[in-house]
PDB file of C-alpha atoms and ligand atoms in Angstrom:
ATOM      1  CA  MET A 224      -1.211   4.838  -7.205  1.00  0.00           C
ATOM      2  CA  ARG A 225       0.481   8.130  -6.343  1.00  0.00           C
ATOM      3  CA  PRO A 226      -1.317  10.387  -3.853  1.00  0.00           C
ATOM      4  CA  TYR A 227      -3.409  13.389  -4.858  1.00  0.00           C
ATOM      5  CA  VAL A 228      -1.426  16.431  -3.744  1.00  0.00           C
ATOM      6  CA  ILE A 229      -2.900  19.755  -2.635  1.00  0.00           C
ATOM      7  CA  VAL A 230      -0.559  22.661  -1.875  1.00  0.00           C
ATOM      8  CA  ASN A 231      -1.765  25.331   0.543  1.00  0.00           C
ATOM      9  CA  VAL A 232       0.212  28.495   1.134  1.00  0.00           C
ATOM     10  CA  ALA A 233      -0.404  32.005   2.460  1.00  0.00           C
ATOM     11  CA  MET A 234       1.493  34.778   0.711  1.00  0.00           C
ATOM     12  CA  SER A 235       1.762  38.536   1.018  1.00  0.00           C
ATOM     13  CA  ALA A 236       0.266  40.891  -1.585  1.00  0.00           C
ATOM     14  CA  ASP A 237       3.737  40.900  -3.198  1.00  0.00           C
ATOM     15  CA  GLY A 238       4.004  37.092  -3.327  1.00  0.00           C
ATOM     16  CA  LYS A 239       6.320  36.468  -0.347  1.00  0.00           C
ATOM     17  CA  ILE A 240       5.725  33.559   2.025  1.00  0.00           C
ATOM     18  CA  SER A 241       8.008  34.812   4.830  1.00  0.00           C
ATOM     19  CA  THR A 242      10.637  37.456   5.559  1.00  0.00           C
ATOM     20  CA  ARG A 243      14.179  37.618   4.193  1.00  0.00           C
ATOM     21  CA  GLU A 244      15.342  36.151   7.570  1.00  0.00           C
ATOM     22  CA  ARG A 245      12.842  33.337   6.887  1.00  0.00           C
ATOM     23  CA  ARG A 246      10.813  34.380   9.909  1.00  0.00           C
ATOM     24  CA  GLN A 247       7.183  33.228   9.950  1.00  0.00           C
ATOM     25  CA  VAL A 248       4.629  36.010   9.330  1.00  0.00           C
ATOM     26  CA  ARG A 249       0.932  35.995  10.173  1.00  0.00           C
ATOM     27  CA  ILE A 250      -0.474  36.619   6.702  1.00  0.00           C
ATOM     28  CA  SER A 251      -4.051  35.329   7.029  1.00  0.00           C
ATOM     29  CA  GLY A 252      -6.572  35.472   9.880  1.00  0.00           C
ATOM     30  CA  GLU A 253      -8.819  33.212  11.978  1.00  0.00           C
ATOM     31  CA  GLN A 254     -11.303  32.531   9.165  1.00  0.00           C
ATOM     32  CA  ASP A 255      -8.572  31.246   6.881  1.00  0.00           C
ATOM     33  CA  PHE A 256      -6.924  29.259   9.711  1.00  0.00           C
ATOM     34  CA  THR A 257     -10.236  27.418  10.107  1.00  0.00           C
ATOM     35  CA  ARG A 258     -10.339  26.622   6.368  1.00  0.00           C
ATOM     36  CA  VAL A 259      -6.753  25.337   6.444  1.00  0.00           C
ATOM     37  CA  ASP A 260      -7.447  23.238   9.557  1.00  0.00           C
ATOM     38  CA  ARG A 261     -10.425  21.613   7.818  1.00  0.00           C
ATOM     39  CA  LEU A 262      -8.428  20.994   4.652  1.00  0.00           C
ATOM     40  CA  LYS A 263      -5.687  19.359   6.716  1.00  0.00           C
ATOM     41  CA  ALA A 264      -8.166  17.269   8.699  1.00  0.00           C
ATOM     42  CA  GLY A 265      -9.575  15.906   5.424  1.00  0.00           C
ATOM     43  CA  CYS A 266      -6.188  14.645   4.214  1.00  0.00           C
ATOM     44  CA  ASP A 267      -4.315  11.442   5.005  1.00  0.00           C
ATOM     45  CA  ALA A 268      -1.024  13.294   5.416  1.00  0.00           C
ATOM     46  CA  VAL A 269       0.524  16.728   5.631  1.00  0.00           C
ATOM     47  CA  MET A 270       3.988  17.346   4.179  1.00  0.00           C
ATOM     48  CA  VAL A 271       6.651  20.041   4.628  1.00  0.00           C
ATOM     49  CA  GLY A 272      10.292  20.527   3.655  1.00  0.00           C
ATOM     50  CA  ILE A 273      13.048  20.575   6.244  1.00  0.00           C
ATOM     51  CA  GLY A 274      13.546  24.324   5.600  1.00  0.00           C
ATOM     52  CA  THR A 275      10.112  24.997   7.074  1.00  0.00           C
ATOM     53  CA  VAL A 276      10.786  22.773  10.091  1.00  0.00           C
ATOM     54  CA  LEU A 277      14.095  24.556  10.785  1.00  0.00           C
ATOM     55  CA  SER A 278      12.546  28.035  10.350  1.00  0.00           C
ATOM     56  CA  ASP A 279       9.133  27.674  11.966  1.00  0.00           C
ATOM     57  CA  ASP A 280       9.223  24.478  14.079  1.00  0.00           C
ATOM     58  CA  PRO A 281       5.549  23.738  13.213  1.00  0.00           C
ATOM     59  CA  SER A 282       3.665  20.862  14.842  1.00  0.00           C
ATOM     60  CA  LEU A 283       1.377  20.376  11.795  1.00  0.00           C
ATOM     61  CA  THR A 284      -1.382  19.174  14.104  1.00  0.00           C
ATOM     62  CA  VAL A 285      -5.121  19.643  13.510  1.00  0.00           C
ATOM     63  CA  LYS A 286      -6.014  22.503  15.821  1.00  0.00           C
ATOM     64  CA  SER A 287      -9.790  22.329  16.316  1.00  0.00           C
ATOM     65  CA  GLU A 288     -11.371  19.681  18.525  1.00  0.00           C
ATOM     66  CA  GLU A 289     -14.322  19.582  16.107  1.00  0.00           C
ATOM     67  CA  CYS A 290     -12.031  18.478  13.248  1.00  0.00           C
ATOM     68  CA  ARG A 291     -10.153  15.997  15.447  1.00  0.00           C
ATOM     69  CA  SER A 292     -13.369  14.360  16.639  1.00  0.00           C
ATOM     70  CA  TYR A 293     -14.596  14.192  13.007  1.00  0.00           C
ATOM     71  CA  ARG A 294     -11.410  12.301  12.155  1.00  0.00           C
ATOM     72  CA  ARG A 295     -11.819   9.944  15.139  1.00  0.00           C
ATOM     73  CA  LYS A 296     -15.464   9.294  14.182  1.00  0.00           C
ATOM     74  CA  HIS A 297     -14.216   8.126  10.778  1.00  0.00           C
ATOM     75  CA  GLY A 298     -11.611   5.792  12.262  1.00  0.00           C
ATOM     76  CA  HIS A 299      -8.582   8.072  11.845  1.00  0.00           C
ATOM     77  CA  SER A 300      -6.039   9.340  14.345  1.00  0.00           C
ATOM     78  CA  ASP A 301      -6.413  12.944  15.561  1.00  0.00           C
ATOM     79  CA  HIS A 302      -3.794  14.210  13.118  1.00  0.00           C
ATOM     80  CA  PRO A 303      -2.881  13.235   9.555  1.00  0.00           C
ATOM     81  CA  VAL A 304       0.447  11.462   9.041  1.00  0.00           C
ATOM     82  CA  ARG A 305       3.145  14.115   9.204  1.00  0.00           C
ATOM     83  CA  ILE A 306       5.822  13.867   6.525  1.00  0.00           C
ATOM     84  CA  ILE A 307       9.107  15.793   6.507  1.00  0.00           C
ATOM     85  CA  VAL A 308      11.266  15.858   3.362  1.00  0.00           C
ATOM     86  CA  ASP A 309      14.820  16.032   4.692  1.00  0.00           C
ATOM     87  CA  SER A 310      17.624  14.590   2.481  1.00  0.00           C
ATOM     88  CA  SER A 311      20.377  14.586   5.094  1.00  0.00           C
ATOM     89  CA  ALA A 312      18.239  13.986   8.199  1.00  0.00           C
ATOM     90  CA  ARG A 313      18.857  17.460   9.646  1.00  0.00           C
ATOM     91  CA  ILE A 314      15.664  17.422  11.716  1.00  0.00           C
ATOM     92  CA  SER A 315      16.136  17.550  15.490  1.00  0.00           C
ATOM     93  CA  PRO A 316      14.552  14.665  17.435  1.00  0.00           C
ATOM     94  CA  GLU A 317      13.136  17.464  19.628  1.00  0.00           C
ATOM     95  CA  ALA A 318      11.296  19.169  16.723  1.00  0.00           C
ATOM     96  CA  ALA A 319       7.632  19.880  17.545  1.00  0.00           C
ATOM     97  CA  VAL A 320       6.464  17.903  14.508  1.00  0.00           C
ATOM     98  CA  LEU A 321       8.044  14.745  15.956  1.00  0.00           C
ATOM     99  CA  ASN A 322       6.750  15.287  19.475  1.00  0.00           C
ATOM    100  CA  LYS A 323       3.486  17.224  19.599  1.00  0.00           C
ATOM    101  CA  GLY A 324       0.238  15.265  19.260  1.00  0.00           C
ATOM    102  CA  GLU A 325      -0.291  11.589  18.637  1.00  0.00           C
ATOM    103  CA  GLY A 326      -0.056   9.914  15.247  1.00  0.00           C
ATOM    104  CA  LYS A 327       2.393   8.647  12.688  1.00  0.00           C
ATOM    105  CA  ARG A 328       5.359  10.590  11.340  1.00  0.00           C
ATOM    106  CA  ILE A 329       7.507   9.889   8.304  1.00  0.00           C
ATOM    107  CA  VAL A 330      10.910  11.437   7.653  1.00  0.00           C
ATOM    108  CA  ALA A 331      11.928  11.053   3.997  1.00  0.00           C
ATOM    109  CA  VAL A 332      15.712  11.095   3.611  1.00  0.00           C
ATOM    110  CA  SER A 333      18.223  10.345   0.840  1.00  0.00           C
ATOM    111  CA  GLY A 334      21.266   8.088   0.647  1.00  0.00           C
ATOM    112  CA  ARG A 335      23.432  10.863   2.118  1.00  0.00           C
ATOM    113  CA  ALA A 336      21.677  10.808   5.513  1.00  0.00           C
ATOM    114  CA  ASP A 337      23.856   9.658   8.414  1.00  0.00           C
ATOM    115  CA  GLY A 338      23.068   6.133   9.672  1.00  0.00           C
ATOM    116  CA  GLU A 339      23.361   7.069  13.363  1.00  0.00           C
ATOM    117  CA  LYS A 340      20.982  10.006  12.936  1.00  0.00           C
ATOM    118  CA  ILE A 341      18.526   7.747  11.121  1.00  0.00           C
ATOM    119  CA  ALA A 342      18.649   5.278  14.021  1.00  0.00           C
ATOM    120  CA  LEU A 343      17.909   8.142  16.436  1.00  0.00           C
ATOM    121  CA  LEU A 344      14.977   9.401  14.374  1.00  0.00           C
ATOM    122  CA  GLU A 345      13.551   5.886  14.009  1.00  0.00           C
ATOM    123  CA  LYS A 346      12.446   6.123  17.646  1.00  0.00           C
ATOM    124  CA  LYS A 347       9.993   8.851  16.597  1.00  0.00           C
ATOM    125  CA  ALA A 348       9.236   8.321  12.918  1.00  0.00           C
ATOM    126  CA  GLN A 349       9.238   5.880  10.055  1.00  0.00           C
ATOM    127  CA  ILE A 350      12.186   6.604   7.781  1.00  0.00           C
ATOM    128  CA  ILE A 351      11.864   6.311   4.005  1.00  0.00           C
ATOM    129  CA  ILE A 352      15.129   6.416   2.049  1.00  0.00           C
ATOM    130  CA  THR A 353      14.945   7.423  -1.640  1.00  0.00           C
ATOM    131  CA  GLY A 354      17.381   9.216  -3.953  1.00  0.00           C
ATOM    132  CA  LYS A 355      21.164   9.475  -3.765  1.00  0.00           C
ATOM    133  CA  ASP A 356      21.768  13.056  -2.618  1.00  0.00           C
ATOM    134  CA  GLU A 357      18.255  14.452  -2.541  1.00  0.00           C
ATOM    135  CA  VAL A 358      14.911  12.879  -1.732  1.00  0.00           C
ATOM    136  CA  ASP A 359      13.477  11.450  -4.966  1.00  0.00           C
ATOM    137  CA  LEU A 360       9.991  12.945  -4.825  1.00  0.00           C
ATOM    138  CA  PRO A 361       8.291  10.690  -7.449  1.00  0.00           C
ATOM    139  CA  LEU A 362       9.661   7.569  -5.720  1.00  0.00           C
ATOM    140  CA  LEU A 363       8.599   8.933  -2.347  1.00  0.00           C
ATOM    141  CA  MET A 364       5.064   9.456  -3.695  1.00  0.00           C
ATOM    142  CA  ASP A 365       5.061   5.853  -5.005  1.00  0.00           C
ATOM    143  CA  GLU A 366       5.947   4.596  -1.530  1.00  0.00           C
ATOM    144  CA  LEU A 367       3.357   6.799   0.168  1.00  0.00           C
ATOM    145  CA  GLY A 368       0.695   5.608  -2.280  1.00  0.00           C
ATOM    146  CA  ALA A 369       1.601   1.998  -1.489  1.00  0.00           C
ATOM    147  CA  MET A 370       1.000   2.847   2.197  1.00  0.00           C
ATOM    148  CA  ASP A 371      -2.585   3.923   1.343  1.00  0.00           C
ATOM    149  CA  ILE A 372      -1.780   7.602   1.749  1.00  0.00           C
ATOM    150  CA  CYS A 373      -4.096   8.936  -0.952  1.00  0.00           C
ATOM    151  CA  HIS A 374      -4.464  12.657  -0.189  1.00  0.00           C
ATOM    152  CA  ILE A 375      -1.569  14.864   0.891  1.00  0.00           C
ATOM    153  CA  MET A 376      -1.651  18.510   1.850  1.00  0.00           C
ATOM    154  CA  VAL A 377       1.681  20.280   1.330  1.00  0.00           C
ATOM    155  CA  GLU A 378       2.227  23.276   3.621  1.00  0.00           C
ATOM    156  CA  GLY A 379       5.496  24.525   2.103  1.00  0.00           C
ATOM    157  CA  GLY A 380       7.983  25.869   1.844  1.00  0.00           C
ATOM    158  CA  GLY A 381       8.833  27.297  -1.540  1.00  0.00           C
ATOM    159  CA  THR A 382      11.717  24.924  -2.325  1.00  0.00           C
ATOM    160  CA  LEU A 383       9.707  21.764  -1.717  1.00  0.00           C
ATOM    161  CA  ILE A 384       6.725  23.180  -3.624  1.00  0.00           C
ATOM    162  CA  ALA A 385       8.938  23.985  -6.627  1.00  0.00           C
ATOM    163  CA  GLY A 386      10.394  20.457  -6.546  1.00  0.00           C
ATOM    164  CA  LEU A 387       6.954  18.872  -6.423  1.00  0.00           C
ATOM    165  CA  ILE A 388       5.574  21.053  -9.236  1.00  0.00           C
ATOM    166  CA  LYS A 389       8.639  20.386 -11.390  1.00  0.00           C
ATOM    167  CA  ALA A 390       8.166  16.653 -10.911  1.00  0.00           C
ATOM    168  CA  GLY A 391       4.506  16.913 -11.964  1.00  0.00           C
ATOM    169  CA  LEU A 392       3.259  15.782  -8.561  1.00  0.00           C
ATOM    170  CA  VAL A 393       0.901  18.642  -7.603  1.00  0.00           C
ATOM    171  CA  HIS A 394      -2.779  18.547  -8.536  1.00  0.00           C
ATOM    172  CA  GLU A 395      -4.388  21.507  -6.730  1.00  0.00           C
ATOM    173  CA  ILE A 396      -3.140  24.719  -5.160  1.00  0.00           C
ATOM    174  CA  TYR A 397      -4.726  27.104  -2.659  1.00  0.00           C
ATOM    175  CA  THR A 398      -3.043  30.491  -2.329  1.00  0.00           C
ATOM    176  CA  TYR A 399      -4.317  32.922   0.246  1.00  0.00           C
ATOM    177  CA  ILE A 400      -3.086  36.421  -0.627  1.00  0.00           C
ATOM    178  CA  GLY A 401      -3.065  38.643   2.440  1.00  0.00           C
ATOM    179  CA  ASN A 402      -3.097  42.414   2.913  1.00  0.00           C
ATOM    180  CA  VAL A 403       0.557  42.907   3.748  1.00  0.00           C
ATOM    181  CA  ILE A 404       3.708  43.650   1.760  1.00  0.00           C
ATOM    182  CA  ILE A 405       6.850  41.858   2.941  1.00  0.00           C
ATOM    183  CA  GLY A 406       9.252  42.765   0.135  1.00  0.00           C
ATOM    184  CA  GLY A 407      12.943  42.005  -0.277  1.00  0.00           C
ATOM    185  CA  ARG A 408      14.603  40.006  -3.034  1.00  0.00           C
ATOM    186  CA  GLU A 409      15.832  37.436  -0.495  1.00  0.00           C
ATOM    187  CA  ALA A 410      12.393  36.784   0.992  1.00  0.00           C
ATOM    188  CA  PRO A 411      11.088  33.398  -0.205  1.00  0.00           C
ATOM    189  CA  THR A 412       8.247  33.119  -2.689  1.00  0.00           C
ATOM    190  CA  PHE A 413       5.744  30.387  -3.476  1.00  0.00           C
ATOM    191  CA  ALA A 414       8.070  28.493  -5.844  1.00  0.00           C
ATOM    192  CA  GLU A 415      11.793  28.710  -5.057  1.00  0.00           C
ATOM    193  CA  GLY A 416      14.551  26.556  -6.564  1.00  0.00           C
ATOM    194  CA  GLU A 417      15.966  27.356  -9.989  1.00  0.00           C
ATOM    195  CA  GLY A 418      12.682  28.328 -11.596  1.00  0.00           C
ATOM    196  CA  PHE A 419      11.247  27.134 -14.862  1.00  0.00           C
ATOM    197  CA  VAL A 420      13.646  28.151 -17.578  1.00  0.00           C
ATOM    198  CA  SER A 421      11.547  28.899 -20.625  1.00  0.00           C
ATOM    199  CA  GLU A 422       7.937  29.513 -21.423  1.00  0.00           C
ATOM    200  CA  PRO A 423       6.875  26.078 -22.711  1.00  0.00           C
ATOM    201  CA  SER A 424       7.995  24.581 -19.381  1.00  0.00           C
ATOM    202  CA  PHE A 425       5.963  26.986 -17.224  1.00  0.00           C
ATOM    203  CA  PRO A 426       3.322  24.984 -15.376  1.00  0.00           C
ATOM    204  CA  ARG A 427      -0.157  26.205 -16.279  1.00  0.00           C
ATOM    205  CA  LEU A 428      -3.082  26.442 -13.902  1.00  0.00           C
ATOM    206  CA  SER A 429      -6.866  26.660 -14.207  1.00  0.00           C
ATOM    207  CA  LEU A 430      -8.626  28.905 -11.735  1.00  0.00           C
ATOM    208  CA  LEU A 431     -11.341  26.863 -10.014  1.00  0.00           C
ATOM    209  CA  GLU A 432     -12.561  29.503  -7.570  1.00  0.00           C
ATOM    210  CA  SER A 433     -11.742  32.840  -5.982  1.00  0.00           C
ATOM    211  CA  SER A 434     -13.267  34.173  -2.785  1.00  0.00           C
ATOM    212  CA  ARG A 435     -12.722  37.042  -0.418  1.00  0.00           C
ATOM    213  CA  ILE A 436     -11.739  35.962   3.092  1.00  0.00           C
ATOM    214  CA  GLY A 437     -11.266  38.820   5.567  1.00  0.00           C
ATOM    215  CA  ASP A 438      -9.037  41.432   3.954  1.00  0.00           C
ATOM    216  CA  GLY A 439      -7.452  38.982   1.532  1.00  0.00           C
ATOM    217  CA  ILE A 440      -8.348  36.682  -1.303  1.00  0.00           C
ATOM    218  CA  LEU A 441      -8.259  32.915  -1.614  1.00  0.00           C
ATOM    219  CA  LEU A 442      -7.441  31.499  -5.034  1.00  0.00           C
ATOM    220  CA  HIS A 443      -8.091  27.839  -5.729  1.00  0.00           C
ATOM    221  CA  TRP A 444      -6.169  26.461  -8.702  1.00  0.00           C
ATOM    222  CA  GLU A 445      -5.969  23.182 -10.528  1.00  0.00           C
ATOM    223  CA  VAL A 446      -2.646  22.283 -12.151  1.00  0.00           C
ATOM    224  CA  LYS A 447      -3.140  21.458 -15.829  1.00  0.00           C
ATOM    225  CA  ASP A 448      -1.879  17.983 -16.731  1.00  0.00           C
ATOM    226  CA  PRO A 449       0.509  17.703 -13.749  1.00  0.00           C
ATOM    227  CA  ASP A 450       1.805  14.285 -14.809  1.00  0.00           C
ATOM    228  CA  LEU A 451       2.962  15.575 -18.209  1.00  0.00           C
ATOM    229  CA  LYS A 452       5.664  17.768 -16.625  1.00  0.00           C
ATOM    230  CA  GLN A 453       7.857  14.905 -15.431  1.00  0.00           C
TER     231      GLN A 453
HETATM  232  P1  NAP B 226      11.310  24.054   2.433  1.00  0.00           P
HETATM  233  O1  NAP B 226      10.691  24.117   1.094  1.00  0.00           O
HETATM  234  O2  NAP B 226      10.447  23.887   3.605  1.00  0.00           O
HETATM  235  O3  NAP B 226      12.368  22.858   2.471  1.00  0.00           O
HETATM  236  C1  NAP B 226      13.267  22.761   1.413  1.00  0.00           C
HETATM  237  C2  NAP B 226      14.281  21.691   1.662  1.00  0.00           C
HETATM  238  O4  NAP B 226      13.694  20.401   1.477  1.00  0.00           O
HETATM  239  C3  NAP B 226      15.400  21.735   0.671  1.00  0.00           C
HETATM  240  O5  NAP B 226      16.326  22.756   0.942  1.00  0.00           O
HETATM  241  C4  NAP B 226      15.975  20.357   0.836  1.00  0.00           C
HETATM  242  O6  NAP B 226      16.859  20.339   1.954  1.00  0.00           O
HETATM  243  C5  NAP B 226      14.728  19.513   1.170  1.00  0.00           C
HETATM  244  N1  NAP B 226      14.453  18.666   0.032  1.00  0.00           N
HETATM  245  C6  NAP B 226      14.791  17.354  -0.032  1.00  0.00           C
HETATM  246  N2  NAP B 226      14.517  16.835  -1.207  1.00  0.00           N
HETATM  247  C7  NAP B 226      13.980  17.825  -1.937  1.00  0.00           C
HETATM  248  C8  NAP B 226      13.515  17.869  -3.272  1.00  0.00           C
HETATM  249  N3  NAP B 226      13.539  16.793  -4.058  1.00  0.00           N
HETATM  250  N4  NAP B 226      13.029  19.033  -3.742  1.00  0.00           N
HETATM  251  C9  NAP B 226      12.988  20.130  -2.948  1.00  0.00           C
HETATM  252  N5  NAP B 226      13.437  20.151  -1.659  1.00  0.00           N
HETATM  253  C10 NAP B 226      13.936  18.993  -1.160  1.00  0.00           C
HETATM  254  O7  NAP B 226      12.296  25.298   2.688  1.00  0.00           O
HETATM  255  P2  NAP B 226      12.296  26.799   2.173  1.00  0.00           P
HETATM  256  O8  NAP B 226      12.123  26.908   0.714  1.00  0.00           O
HETATM  257  O9  NAP B 226      13.496  27.426   2.808  1.00  0.00           O
HETATM  258  O10 NAP B 226      10.989  27.398   2.829  1.00  0.00           O
HETATM  259  C11 NAP B 226      10.966  27.728   4.180  1.00  0.00           C
HETATM  260  C12 NAP B 226      10.320  29.078   4.345  1.00  0.00           C
HETATM  261  O11 NAP B 226       8.967  28.991   3.906  1.00  0.00           O
HETATM  262  C13 NAP B 226      10.287  29.541   5.781  1.00  0.00           C
HETATM  263  O12 NAP B 226      10.667  30.894   5.830  1.00  0.00           O
HETATM  264  C14 NAP B 226       8.824  29.387   6.189  1.00  0.00           C
HETATM  265  O13 NAP B 226       8.439  30.358   7.144  1.00  0.00           O
HETATM  266  C15 NAP B 226       8.133  29.605   4.866  1.00  0.00           C
HETATM  267  N6  NAP B 226       6.806  28.974   4.813  1.00  0.00           N
HETATM  268  C16 NAP B 226       5.726  29.769   4.586  1.00  0.00           C
HETATM  269  C17 NAP B 226       4.464  29.211   4.496  1.00  0.00           C
HETATM  270  C18 NAP B 226       3.261  30.073   4.206  1.00  0.00           C
HETATM  271  O14 NAP B 226       2.157  29.529   3.993  1.00  0.00           O
HETATM  272  N7  NAP B 226       3.386  31.372   4.194  1.00  0.00           N
HETATM  273  C19 NAP B 226       4.308  27.830   4.652  1.00  0.00           C
HETATM  274  C20 NAP B 226       5.434  27.043   4.898  1.00  0.00           C
HETATM  275  C21 NAP B 226       6.681  27.638   4.953  1.00  0.00           C
HETATM  276  P3  NAP B 226      17.894  19.118   2.081  1.00  0.00           P
HETATM  277  O15 NAP B 226      18.751  19.169   0.855  1.00  0.00           O
HETATM  278  O16 NAP B 226      18.614  19.358   3.330  1.00  0.00           O
HETATM  279  O17 NAP B 226      17.044  17.933   2.115  1.00  0.00           O
END
């Protein structure tokens, strides 16, 4: 069975997830960081696109000792499996996500990834090859499901999120909207890629909950019939 996928993203009041130079911005605060850490700690895996790794060099680790010890108590490693979607294996073996903290990593590549680079990355991560030129997201989810990865939190960026939504693979979305305006037509938004062309193809959401956190608002959405959009 394919994993249950939860997307979590922080965006500015004008819907941007970083600057036009793709520099990381602190959009939320401590209270929301704690929520995100707990959400991550409750998942089997956390996934990002290679664009996020190249821009932000995140470690994707669980930050609080309380959450890590909760995971250990339940027989899990400190950190969820970290998954990077990277068609041509552009990730550096020195990337923080491949080196910081214990636990399993998976790099999902496509048929166009270089064999020598794959061999290098295999020292640090399991490699899953799907798709000819681009990672085939539905097939990747099938493989992850077969590995007993049942819950995945996706941390971005906008291109991967758009690909997952388009493929009907996202079930829930958390968007934290912070009290800052980033602006700029080149600054990335929540869903990048080509966009959904016409109204019947727009994914529809149900609002499950909204709550004020600090000077921003957290919206919790459910995607309506995600599997029907394939
Ligand atoms: P991204 O979504 O992290 O990664 C996109 C890349 O993934 C694609 O360009 C593609 O590169 C690869 N990919 C492989 N197969 C794919 C598929 N089937 N569908 C979609 N993508 C696929 O990159 P991004 O859109 O440039 O986003 C990065 C920006 O988001 C950064 O500025 C970062 O700071 C920001 N960000 C913000 C937040 C937040 O919460 N505010 C969170 C995360 C990231 P290849 O063709 O090379 O494989």
